[in-house]
Coordinates of C-alpha atoms and ligand atoms in Angstrom, one line a residue:
M1 CA 21.6 23.8 12.8
R2 CA 24.8 23.0 14.4
T3 CA 25.2 19.1 14.0
G4 CA 26.4 19.5 18.1
E5 CA 23.5 20.5 19.1
F6 CA 21.2 18.4 16.8
F7 CA 19.6 15.9 17.9
A8 CA 20.1 12.8 15.7
P9 CA 22.0 10.2 17.6
T10 CA 23.1 7.5 14.9
L11 CA 23.5 3.9 15.2
R12 CA 26.5 1.3 14.3
Q13 CA 24.3 -1.3 14.5
V14 CA 20.6 -2.1 14.0
S15 CA 19.1 -5.6 15.4
G16 CA 19.1 -8.1 13.3
D17 CA 15.6 -8.8 13.2
V18 CA 15.5 -5.1 10.6
E19 CA 15.3 -6.6 6.7
M20 CA 14.3 -3.9 4.8
A21 CA 17.3 -1.1 4.2
S22 CA 15.8 1.5 4.4
H23 CA 14.6 0.6 7.9
R24 CA 18.0 0.0 8.5
L25 CA 18.9 3.2 7.2
L26 CA 16.5 5.3 9.0
L27 CA 17.1 3.4 12.2
R28 CA 21.2 4.2 11.9
G29 CA 20.8 7.7 10.8
G30 CA 19.1 9.0 13.4
F31 CA 15.6 9.6 11.3
M32 CA 13.4 7.3 14.1
R33 CA 13.8 4.6 16.8
Q34 CA 11.6 1.6 17.7
L35 CA 9.7 2.3 21.0
A36 CA 7.7 -0.9 20.8
A37 CA 7.1 -3.1 17.6
G38 CA 5.8 -1.8 14.7
I39 CA 5.8 2.1 16.8
Y40 CA 7.9 4.7 15.9
C41 CA 9.0 7.8 17.5
L42 CA 10.6 10.6 15.1
L43 CA 13.5 12.0 15.5
P44 CA 13.9 15.5 14.0
L45 CA 15.4 14.6 10.9
G46 CA 12.4 11.7 10.1
W47 CA 10.1 14.4 11.0
R48 CA 11.6 16.9 8.9
V49 CA 11.2 14.4 6.4
V50 CA 7.6 13.3 7.3
H51 CA 6.7 17.4 7.1
N52 CA 8.1 17.5 4.0
I53 CA 6.3 15.1 2.7
E54 CA 3.0 16.4 4.3
E55 CA 3.6 20.1 2.9
I56 CA 3.4 18.8 -0.7
V57 CA 0.5 17.1 0.0
R58 CA -1.0 19.5 1.6
E59 CA -0.1 22.1 -1.8
E60 CA -2.5 19.7 -4.2
M61 CA -5.3 18.9 -2.1
D62 CA -6.1 22.3 -1.3
A63 CA -5.4 23.1 -5.1
A64 CA -7.0 19.9 -5.9
G65 CA -9.9 21.7 -4.0
A66 CA -9.8 19.7 -1.0
Q67 CA -10.3 21.3 2.5
E68 CA -8.2 20.4 5.7
L69 CA -9.8 19.4 8.9
F70 CA -8.8 17.2 11.9
L71 CA -11.0 14.3 13.2
P72 CA -10.6 12.6 16.7
T73 CA -8.2 10.0 17.3
L74 CA -10.4 8.3 19.7
H75 CA -13.7 6.9 18.0
P76 CA -16.6 5.5 19.8
V77 CA -17.3 2.4 18.7
E78 CA -20.7 2.2 18.6
L79 CA -20.4 4.5 15.2
W80 CA -18.0 1.2 14.0
E81 CA -20.5 -1.3 14.6
K82 CA -23.4 0.8 12.4
T83 CA -21.0 0.0 9.1
G84 CA -20.3 -3.6 10.5
R85 CA -16.4 -2.8 11.1
T86 CA -16.0 -3.9 14.2
E87 CA -16.7 -7.1 13.5
S88 CA -14.5 -6.7 9.4
W89 CA -11.8 -5.9 10.9
G90 CA -11.4 -7.5 14.3
P91 CA -8.6 -7.6 16.3
E92 CA -7.0 -5.1 13.9
L93 CA -8.9 -2.5 15.1
M94 CA -7.6 -1.5 18.2
R95 CA -9.8 -0.5 21.4
I96 CA -9.8 1.0 24.8
R97 CA -12.2 1.9 27.6
D98 CA -12.6 4.8 29.1
R99 CA -12.7 5.7 33.0
N100 CA -16.7 4.8 32.9
D101 CA -16.2 1.5 31.1
R102 CA -17.7 2.6 27.6
A103 CA -15.8 1.6 24.3
F104 CA -13.7 2.4 21.8
C105 CA -11.2 2.5 19.3
L106 CA -7.7 4.4 18.0
G107 CA -9.4 5.2 14.5
G108 CA -7.9 3.2 11.9
T109 CA -9.2 5.0 8.7
H110 CA -12.2 7.9 9.2
E111 CA -14.7 6.8 7.4
E112 CA -17.4 6.7 10.1
V113 CA -16.7 9.4 11.6
I114 CA -16.1 11.9 8.7
T115 CA -19.6 10.7 7.5
Q116 CA -21.5 11.1 10.3
L117 CA -20.3 14.5 10.6
V118 CA -21.0 15.6 8.0
A119 CA -24.9 13.9 8.0
S120 CA -24.8 16.2 10.6
G121 CA -24.0 19.7 8.8
V122 CA -25.2 18.8 5.2
R123 CA -29.2 19.2 4.4
S124 CA -29.5 20.0 0.4
Y125 CA -27.7 19.3 -2.6
R126 CA -26.7 23.7 -2.3
E127 CA -24.2 22.4 0.0
L128 CA -22.5 19.4 -2.0
P129 CA -20.4 18.8 -3.6
F130 CA -17.2 19.0 -1.3
T131 CA -13.7 16.8 -0.7
L132 CA -12.4 17.2 2.9
Y133 CA -9.2 16.0 4.3
Q134 CA -7.0 15.7 7.2
I135 CA -3.3 14.5 8.0
Q136 CA -3.1 12.3 11.1
V137 CA -1.8 9.8 12.4
K138 CA -3.6 5.8 12.3
F139 CA -3.3 2.9 14.6
R140 CA -3.5 -1.0 13.3
D141 CA -3.2 -4.1 15.2
E142 CA -0.6 -5.5 12.6
I143 CA -0.1 -9.3 13.1
R144 CA 3.7 -8.6 11.9
P145 CA 4.5 -5.0 11.4
R146 CA 7.7 -4.7 9.2
G147 CA 10.2 -2.6 7.7
G148 CA 9.7 0.2 10.0
M149 CA 7.2 2.6 9.3
V150 CA 6.1 0.5 5.4
R151 CA 4.2 -1.8 7.8
A152 CA 3.5 -0.2 11.3
R153 CA 0.9 -0.1 13.8
E154 CA 0.9 4.1 14.7
F155 CA 1.2 5.6 11.2
G156 CA 0.9 9.0 9.8
M157 CA -1.8 9.2 6.6
K158 CA -3.2 12.0 4.7
D159 CA -7.1 10.5 4.4
A160 CA -9.3 12.4 2.1
Y161 CA -13.1 12.2 1.4
S162 CA -15.5 13.0 -1.4
F163 CA -19.1 13.5 -1.1
D164 CA -21.3 14.5 -3.9
R165 CA -24.6 14.3 -5.1
D166 CA -25.0 11.7 -8.2
L167 CA -21.9 9.3 -9.8
A168 CA -21.2 11.6 -12.6
G169 CA -20.0 14.0 -9.0
L170 CA -17.6 11.3 -8.1
D171 CA -16.1 10.4 -11.1
R172 CA -15.3 14.2 -11.1
S173 CA -14.2 14.3 -7.5
Y174 CA -12.2 11.4 -8.0
D175 CA -10.5 12.1 -11.2
A176 CA -9.6 15.5 -9.0
M177 CA -8.3 13.5 -6.8
V178 CA -6.3 10.6 -8.6
E179 CA -4.4 13.9 -11.1
G180 CA -3.7 15.3 -7.2
Y181 CA -1.6 12.1 -6.5
H182 CA -0.2 12.5 -9.7
R183 CA 1.0 15.5 -8.9
I184 CA 2.2 14.4 -5.2
M185 CA 4.0 11.9 -6.9
Q186 CA 5.9 13.8 -9.4
R187 CA 6.3 16.3 -7.0
I188 CA 8.4 13.9 -4.2
G189 CA 10.2 12.5 -7.1
L190 CA 9.4 8.8 -7.1
P191 CA 9.2 6.8 -9.7
Y192 CA 5.6 5.3 -9.6
H193 CA 2.8 2.9 -11.3
V194 CA -0.9 3.0 -10.4
A195 CA -2.6 -0.2 -10.2
D196 CA -5.8 -1.7 -10.3
S197 CA -6.9 -3.5 -7.0
S198 CA -9.4 -4.1 -4.1
G199 CA -11.2 -2.5 -1.5
E200 CA -9.1 -4.5 1.0
G201 CA -11.1 -3.6 4.3
I202 CA -12.6 -0.3 3.3
G203 CA -14.9 -1.3 0.0
G204 CA -15.7 0.4 -2.7
W205 CA -14.8 0.3 -6.6
D206 CA -12.3 1.9 -9.0
T207 CA -10.1 1.5 -6.6
R208 CA -6.6 1.9 -7.6
E209 CA -3.3 2.3 -6.0
F210 CA 0.1 4.3 -6.1
V211 CA 3.1 2.0 -5.8
S212 CA 6.6 2.6 -5.5
L213 CA 8.4 0.1 -7.6
S214 CA 10.5 -2.5 -4.5
E215 CA 12.5 -5.8 -3.9
A216 CA 11.2 -5.3 -0.5
G217 CA 7.9 -4.3 -1.1
E218 CA 5.4 -6.9 0.2
T219 CA 2.9 -7.0 -2.2
A220 CA 2.8 -8.7 -5.3
Y221 CA 1.5 -6.6 -8.6
V222 CA 1.6 -8.0 -12.4
R223 CA 2.1 -5.9 -15.1
C224 CA 2.2 -6.5 -18.9
E225 CA 4.8 -4.6 -20.3
G226 CA 2.4 -4.7 -23.6
C227 CA -0.1 -2.1 -22.7
D228 CA 1.6 -0.9 -19.1
Y229 CA -1.3 -2.4 -17.6
H230 CA -0.8 -2.4 -13.5
A231 CA -2.8 -4.3 -11.0
T232 CA -2.8 -6.9 -8.1
P233 CA -3.0 -10.7 -8.9
E234 CA -6.4 -10.5 -7.0
V235 CA -8.3 -8.1 -9.6
G236 CA -5.8 -8.7 -12.8
E237 CA -8.0 -9.2 -15.9
I238 CA -6.7 -11.9 -17.6
S239 CA -7.6 -13.0 -21.3
T240 CA -9.4 -15.8 -21.7
S241 CA -9.7 -16.0 -25.3
E242 CA -7.0 -18.4 -25.5
I243 CA -9.1 -21.2 -23.5
V244 CA -10.3 -23.5 -26.3
P245 CA -12.4 -26.6 -25.5
S246 CA -10.3 -30.1 -25.0
D247 CA -11.0 -32.5 -27.6
D248 CA -9.6 -35.4 -25.6
P249 CA -12.2 -38.5 -25.5
M250 CA -14.2 -38.1 -22.0
Q251 CA -13.0 -41.2 -20.2
P252 CA -15.0 -43.5 -17.6
L253 CA -15.6 -41.7 -14.5
E254 CA -12.8 -43.3 -11.4
R255 CA -13.9 -43.8 -7.2
V256 CA -10.3 -43.3 -5.8
E257 CA -9.4 -43.9 -2.4
T258 CA -7.6 -41.5 -0.8
P259 CA -6.7 -42.2 3.1
D260 CA -6.3 -39.0 4.9
Q261 CA -5.3 -37.0 1.6
R262 CA -7.0 -34.0 2.0
T263 CA -4.3 -31.0 0.3
I264 CA -3.5 -30.3 -2.7
E265 CA -0.2 -31.4 -2.4
Q266 CA -1.0 -34.8 -0.7
V267 CA -3.0 -35.7 -3.7
T268 CA -1.3 -34.8 -6.0
A269 CA 1.7 -36.8 -4.7
F270 CA -0.4 -39.7 -3.8
L271 CA -1.9 -40.2 -7.0
G272 CA 1.0 -39.3 -9.1
V273 CA -0.6 -36.5 -11.2
P274 CA 0.6 -32.7 -11.4
A275 CA -1.9 -29.8 -9.6
Q276 CA -3.0 -28.7 -12.6
R277 CA -4.8 -31.9 -13.6
L278 CA -6.7 -32.0 -10.0
V279 CA -9.7 -29.2 -9.9
K280 CA -10.0 -27.5 -5.8
T281 CA -13.7 -27.2 -4.3
L282 CA -13.6 -24.5 -2.5
I283 CA -16.7 -23.4 -0.4
Y284 CA -17.9 -20.2 0.6
K285 CA -21.1 -18.2 1.9
A286 CA -21.9 -15.3 -0.2
D287 CA -24.7 -13.3 1.5
G288 CA -25.6 -16.3 2.8
R289 CA -26.2 -18.7 -0.2
V290 CA -23.7 -21.3 -0.6
V291 CA -21.1 -21.5 -3.8
A292 CA -18.7 -24.3 -4.9
A293 CA -15.9 -22.3 -6.5
L294 CA -13.7 -24.3 -9.1
V295 CA -10.1 -23.2 -9.9
R296 CA -7.4 -25.9 -11.2
G297 CA -5.2 -27.1 -8.3
D298 CA -2.8 -25.3 -9.7
R299 CA -3.9 -22.0 -9.1
D300 CA -5.5 -19.5 -6.5
L301 CA -8.9 -18.5 -6.2
S302 CA -9.6 -14.5 -6.2
E303 CA -12.3 -14.1 -3.2
D304 CA -12.4 -10.5 -5.3
K305 CA -13.4 -11.7 -8.7
L306 CA -16.0 -14.0 -7.1
K307 CA -17.2 -11.7 -4.9
A308 CA -18.1 -9.8 -8.4
A309 CA -18.8 -12.2 -10.6
L310 CA -21.3 -13.0 -7.8
G311 CA -22.6 -9.0 -7.3
A312 CA -22.4 -10.2 -2.9
D313 CA -21.8 -8.0 -0.4
E314 CA -19.7 -10.4 1.8
L315 CA -18.0 -13.2 0.8
V316 CA -17.1 -15.5 3.6
M317 CA -15.2 -19.0 3.1
G318 CA -17.8 -21.7 4.4
D319 CA -16.9 -23.0 8.0
P320 CA -17.0 -26.5 8.3
A321 CA -20.0 -27.1 9.3
T322 CA -21.6 -26.1 6.3
I323 CA -18.2 -27.5 4.1
E324 CA -19.4 -31.2 5.7
R325 CA -23.2 -30.4 5.3
V326 CA -23.2 -29.9 1.3
S327 CA -20.3 -31.9 0.5
G328 CA -21.6 -35.2 3.1
A329 CA -17.7 -35.4 3.7
P330 CA -14.7 -34.1 6.6
V331 CA -13.3 -30.8 5.3
G332 CA -11.1 -31.7 2.4
F333 CA -12.8 -33.6 0.4
A334 CA -15.7 -31.8 -1.2
G335 CA -16.1 -32.1 -5.0
P336 CA -18.8 -30.5 -7.6
V337 CA -20.2 -34.4 -8.2
G338 CA -23.1 -34.4 -5.9
I339 CA -22.8 -31.4 -4.5
K340 CA -25.8 -30.5 -2.1
E341 CA -27.6 -27.0 -2.1
A342 CA -24.5 -25.0 -3.3
E343 CA -24.2 -23.0 -6.3
I344 CA -21.4 -23.8 -8.7
V345 CA -18.8 -21.0 -9.9
A346 CA -16.0 -22.7 -12.2
D347 CA -13.4 -20.2 -13.5
E348 CA -13.4 -19.4 -17.4
E349 CA -9.5 -21.7 -17.6
L350 CA -11.8 -24.8 -16.2
R351 CA -13.8 -24.9 -19.8
G352 CA -10.1 -26.1 -21.6
E353 CA -10.0 -28.9 -18.8
R354 CA -11.1 -32.8 -19.6
N355 CA -11.2 -35.8 -17.2
F356 CA -9.7 -33.8 -14.8
V357 CA -9.2 -35.0 -10.6
T358 CA -12.1 -33.6 -7.8
G359 CA -13.3 -34.6 -4.1
G360 CA -15.2 -37.0 -4.0
N361 CA -18.0 -36.1 -1.8
E362 CA -16.8 -38.9 1.1
A363 CA -14.0 -39.1 3.8
D364 CA -10.9 -40.2 1.9
L365 CA -12.2 -40.2 -1.5
H366 CA -11.3 -38.5 -4.7
L367 CA -12.5 -38.5 -8.6
R368 CA -10.7 -39.5 -11.1
N369 CA -11.9 -38.2 -15.0
V370 CA -14.1 -35.4 -13.8
N371 CA -15.9 -34.1 -16.4
W372 CA -19.0 -31.1 -16.7
G373 CA -21.8 -31.6 -18.7
R374 CA -21.8 -34.7 -18.0
D375 CA -20.9 -35.5 -14.0
F376 CA -21.9 -32.7 -13.3
P377 CA -24.0 -29.7 -14.8
E378 CA -22.7 -27.2 -16.5
P379 CA -21.1 -24.2 -14.2
R380 CA -21.4 -20.9 -13.7
W381 CA -18.1 -19.3 -15.9
A382 CA -16.8 -16.9 -13.9
Q383 CA -12.5 -16.0 -13.7
I384 CA -12.6 -16.4 -10.2
R385 CA -8.6 -16.5 -10.3
N386 CA -5.1 -14.8 -9.5
A387 CA -3.1 -13.8 -12.3
E388 CA -0.2 -15.2 -12.5
P389 CA 2.8 -14.2 -14.3
G390 CA 2.8 -15.7 -17.6
D391 CA -0.8 -15.5 -18.4
P392 CA -2.2 -13.0 -21.4
C393 CA -2.9 -9.7 -20.7
A394 CA -7.1 -9.3 -20.9
K395 CA -6.1 -6.3 -22.7
C396 CA -3.5 -6.7 -25.1
G397 CA -2.7 -10.5 -25.2
K398 CA 0.6 -10.0 -24.1
P399 CA 2.1 -12.1 -21.3
L400 CA 1.6 -10.3 -17.6
T401 CA 5.3 -10.5 -15.3
E402 CA 5.6 -9.9 -11.6
Y403 CA 6.6 -7.2 -9.8
H404 CA 6.8 -6.3 -5.6
G405 CA 6.0 -3.0 -4.7
I406 CA 5.3 -0.2 -1.8
E407 CA 1.9 1.1 -1.8
L408 CA 1.5 4.4 -1.1
G409 CA -1.5 5.6 -1.8
H410 CA -5.4 3.7 -2.4
V411 CA -8.7 5.5 -4.2
F412 CA -11.9 4.1 -3.6
K413 CA -15.0 4.7 -5.0
L414 CA -17.4 4.3 -2.6
G415 CA -20.9 5.5 -3.5
T416 CA -23.2 5.3 -0.9
K417 CA -21.0 2.5 1.5
Y418 CA -21.0 4.6 4.7
S419 CA -24.0 7.0 3.8
D420 CA -26.4 4.7 3.8
P421 CA -25.4 3.1 7.6
L422 CA -25.1 6.2 9.1
E423 CA -28.0 7.7 7.4
A424 CA -26.0 10.5 5.3
R425 CA -28.6 12.4 3.2
Y426 CA -29.7 15.6 1.2
L427 CA -32.7 16.7 0.2
D428 CA -32.5 16.6 -3.7
E429 CA -34.2 19.6 -5.9
D430 CA -37.4 17.2 -6.8
G431 CA -37.7 17.6 -2.8
E432 CA -36.4 13.8 -2.3
R433 CA -34.1 12.9 0.2
K434 CA -31.0 10.9 -1.1
P435 CA -27.4 9.5 0.4
I436 CA -24.4 11.1 -0.2
I437 CA -21.6 9.9 -3.2
M438 CA -18.8 9.2 -1.0
G439 CA -15.2 8.4 -2.1
C440 CA -11.6 8.4 0.2
Y441 CA -8.7 8.5 -0.9
G442 CA -5.9 7.8 1.4
F443 CA -2.1 8.0 1.5
G444 CA 0.8 6.7 3.7
T445 CA 2.8 9.6 4.3
T446 CA 5.2 7.9 7.1
R447 CA 5.2 5.2 4.4
V448 CA 6.4 7.3 1.5
M449 CA 9.5 8.3 3.3
A450 CA 10.6 4.6 3.8
A451 CA 9.7 4.0 0.1
V452 CA 11.9 6.8 -0.9
A453 CA 14.8 5.7 1.5
E454 CA 14.0 1.9 0.0
Y455 CA 14.6 3.3 -3.3
F456 CA 17.5 6.6 -3.1
R457 CA 20.3 4.8 -0.9
D458 CA 23.6 3.2 -1.7
D459 CA 25.8 1.5 0.3
A460 CA 27.1 4.3 1.9
G461 CA 23.3 5.5 3.2
I462 CA 20.2 7.5 2.0
I463 CA 20.2 9.6 -1.2
W464 CA 17.2 11.8 -0.5
P465 CA 15.7 14.2 -3.1
R466 CA 15.7 17.9 -2.7
S467 CA 11.8 17.7 -2.7
V468 CA 11.5 15.8 1.1
A469 CA 15.4 16.2 2.4
P470 CA 15.7 16.6 5.8
F471 CA 18.7 19.3 5.0
D472 CA 19.1 21.2 1.6
A473 CA 22.6 21.1 2.3
I474 CA 25.1 20.5 4.9
V475 CA 28.5 22.1 5.3
I476 CA 31.3 19.9 6.5
T477 CA 34.5 21.3 8.1
I478 CA 37.4 18.8 8.5
S479 CA 39.2 19.9 11.2
Q480 CA 37.6 21.7 13.9
D481 CA 41.2 22.9 15.4
D482 CA 41.4 25.2 12.5
E483 CA 40.8 28.3 12.6
V484 CA 40.8 29.0 9.2
Q485 CA 38.9 26.3 8.0
R486 CA 36.3 26.9 10.7
T487 CA 36.3 30.3 10.2
L488 CA 35.8 29.9 6.3
A489 CA 33.3 27.2 7.5
E490 CA 31.1 29.5 9.2
R491 CA 31.0 32.4 6.3
V492 CA 29.8 29.4 3.8
Y493 CA 27.0 28.0 6.2
A494 CA 26.2 31.8 6.8
E495 CA 25.7 32.6 2.7
L496 CA 23.7 29.1 2.0
R497 CA 21.7 29.9 4.5
A498 CA 21.2 33.6 3.9
A499 CA 20.3 31.9 -0.1
G500 CA 17.3 30.4 2.1
L501 CA 18.7 27.0 2.5
D502 CA 18.1 24.6 5.4
V503 CA 21.5 23.5 6.2
L504 CA 23.4 21.7 8.8
L505 CA 27.2 23.1 9.9
E506 CA 29.0 19.8 11.2
D507 CA 30.9 21.1 13.6
R508 CA 31.7 18.4 15.9
D509 CA 35.2 16.9 17.4
E510 CA 35.2 14.3 15.0
R511 CA 37.3 12.5 12.9
P512 CA 37.0 13.6 9.6
G513 CA 35.9 9.8 8.3
V514 CA 32.9 9.9 11.2
K515 CA 31.9 12.8 9.5
F516 CA 31.7 12.1 5.7
K517 CA 30.5 8.8 7.3
D518 CA 27.5 10.2 8.7
A519 CA 26.6 12.7 6.2
D520 CA 26.7 10.6 3.4
L521 CA 24.6 8.1 6.2
I522 CA 21.8 10.7 6.4
G523 CA 21.8 12.0 3.2
V524 CA 21.6 15.5 2.9
P525 CA 21.4 16.2 -1.2
G526 CA 23.9 19.2 -0.7
Q527 CA 27.7 18.7 1.0
I528 CA 30.2 21.5 0.9
V529 CA 33.5 20.2 2.7
V530 CA 36.1 23.2 4.0
G531 CA 39.8 21.2 4.1
R532 CA 42.9 21.3 3.2
L533 CA 42.4 24.0 0.8
A534 CA 40.4 26.5 2.5
G535 CA 43.6 28.5 3.4
E536 CA 43.4 29.1 -0.8
G537 CA 39.8 30.3 -0.5
K538 CA 38.4 27.1 -1.4
V539 CA 35.8 24.9 -0.8
E540 CA 34.5 21.4 -2.0
V541 CA 31.0 21.4 -2.6
R542 CA 29.6 18.3 -4.1
R543 CA 26.2 16.5 -4.6
R544 CA 25.5 13.2 -2.1
G545 CA 25.2 10.4 -5.0
G546 CA 26.3 12.8 -7.6
E547 CA 28.8 15.4 -8.5
S548 CA 31.7 16.7 -7.0
T549 CA 33.7 20.1 -7.4
T550 CA 36.1 22.6 -5.9
V551 CA 35.4 26.0 -6.1
D552 CA 35.6 29.1 -4.4
A553 CA 34.1 29.6 -1.5
D554 CA 32.5 32.7 -3.0
E555 CA 31.4 30.6 -5.5
A556 CA 30.4 27.9 -3.1
V557 CA 26.3 29.3 -3.1
A558 CA 26.2 29.2 -6.9
A559 CA 28.5 25.8 -7.2
L560 CA 26.0 24.0 -5.7
Q561 CA 22.7 25.3 -6.4
K562 CA 23.6 24.1 -10.1
L563 CA 24.8 20.5 -8.6
M564 CA 21.4 20.7 -6.9
A565 CA 19.3 22.1 -9.7
D566 CA 17.5 18.7 -10.5
N567 CA 15.7 16.9 -7.8
V568 CA 17.7 13.4 -7.6
P569 CA 21.1 13.3 -8.7
A570 CA 21.5 13.3 -13.1
G571 CA 21.9 9.4 -13.6
F572 CA 21.2 8.1 -10.3
R573 CA 19.9 4.0 -10.6
P574 CA 18.5 2.5 -7.2
P575 CA 20.6 -0.1 -6.1
E576 CA 19.8 -3.9 -7.4
Ligands
ZN601 ZN1 -1.6 -6.0 -22.0

């Protein structure tokens, strides 16, 4: 391909609200263009990268025994109503109507469609197990699209679904997919971690995320340097072995007027006590029953952990009417002392606390020196707070640290979450009809492009790993007017192509500085510069982000292949 004919309009400037470096570089380099907020055109350069990512994903899915298919983008809304996800997704689900005013949505994920398909196609245990996948676009009406393809409203994704007879089968299917994900990430060459995580909008258990480390990533994770445990804060397990009951003497319970002081910040400032002396009381409804969840004032409650502790299928924040009914006070003054109809669940950490401050279950009232066991019955204990840096790791006790990352893949065991409502069943050997046991496995193909560009770059532009690079090499002619250079460049270009490489020939009538800048910006791994030394039959061979050497033109192909033997340049360090 010749750059003079290639559609890759670069940009000198991008708008100031583009925050992530990868987003800026992909726009500037002509990989993608924004059509509307969170919606992008993938230009030939960007599409080549995404296509390469898809090919790796496809090969590894096939190798893991999964079968590719292609499902519709338009889904009847009734199908999503059957699983209750029109409600749980809310406005994130993009909806449209057809000419007959029938309601459809644009697929944000495909559990419903594929489960219905399989329900109509499987009769007996003999037809199980199998795993299906597709590579398709997904639509999610994000409130705040961000980072280009990191959080877009329309994006590419590989989604796979496994169908098994029983949980043991699911474990095998799941392990095969996880193994496939490791191979995909290793082939792409982007460093990654696997973190325990939660079901977020899909449901299930044993959910894990494949995460690329990035300071600009929007998701926070905790990690243990001691045992390499990674998790989202919501599910990160904290050791409770260090919690010792306080031996402070219990002080007499005190009522304190706190007019209009509702938030932790307001109450701590008003009473002059640190947030850790306060206990927050959060009212939830778990499968319809009311729960008062207690956590220290400086902690964040984990809804995932609370839900798990209660064994609840559905957990929602209490509405103001419920809060007022059980606490007898306006929102902001709930506390455990004298609360009605609510089961009290307290974070394990509070076992070690004495004489804390809580809401008083009356308007404008808080209580000081509250103690469990004396002022309210001993609650149900469970770990229901987010893990934080400094918390001891549950596995080895070392302190957890925090980092940010970009979630690339997400695997879930679903069980019968979708097969039950959509009646996906099979007839077992014993003649009994049983629900099919499912797992699902997502991988963001366009997001991976962004994550790779975020990690592999320098001040000049992107440094693509060979695995996903849009081209293998670019031949740059310094002076297009010089016939010797032009002829030699054409020869090297032909030889590289004959060697099976995907090559760009930079033949535009531009200043050399512009050509070098653009070549560095788009980050093609191999660069061959045909310039002053062309008369002596010599060219310069470079690895973008790596070494360079000057060789006879005859040796250019071999020299380039040697410099590009590794997927990423030797000694590459991501920018700080
Ligand atoms: Zn550990």
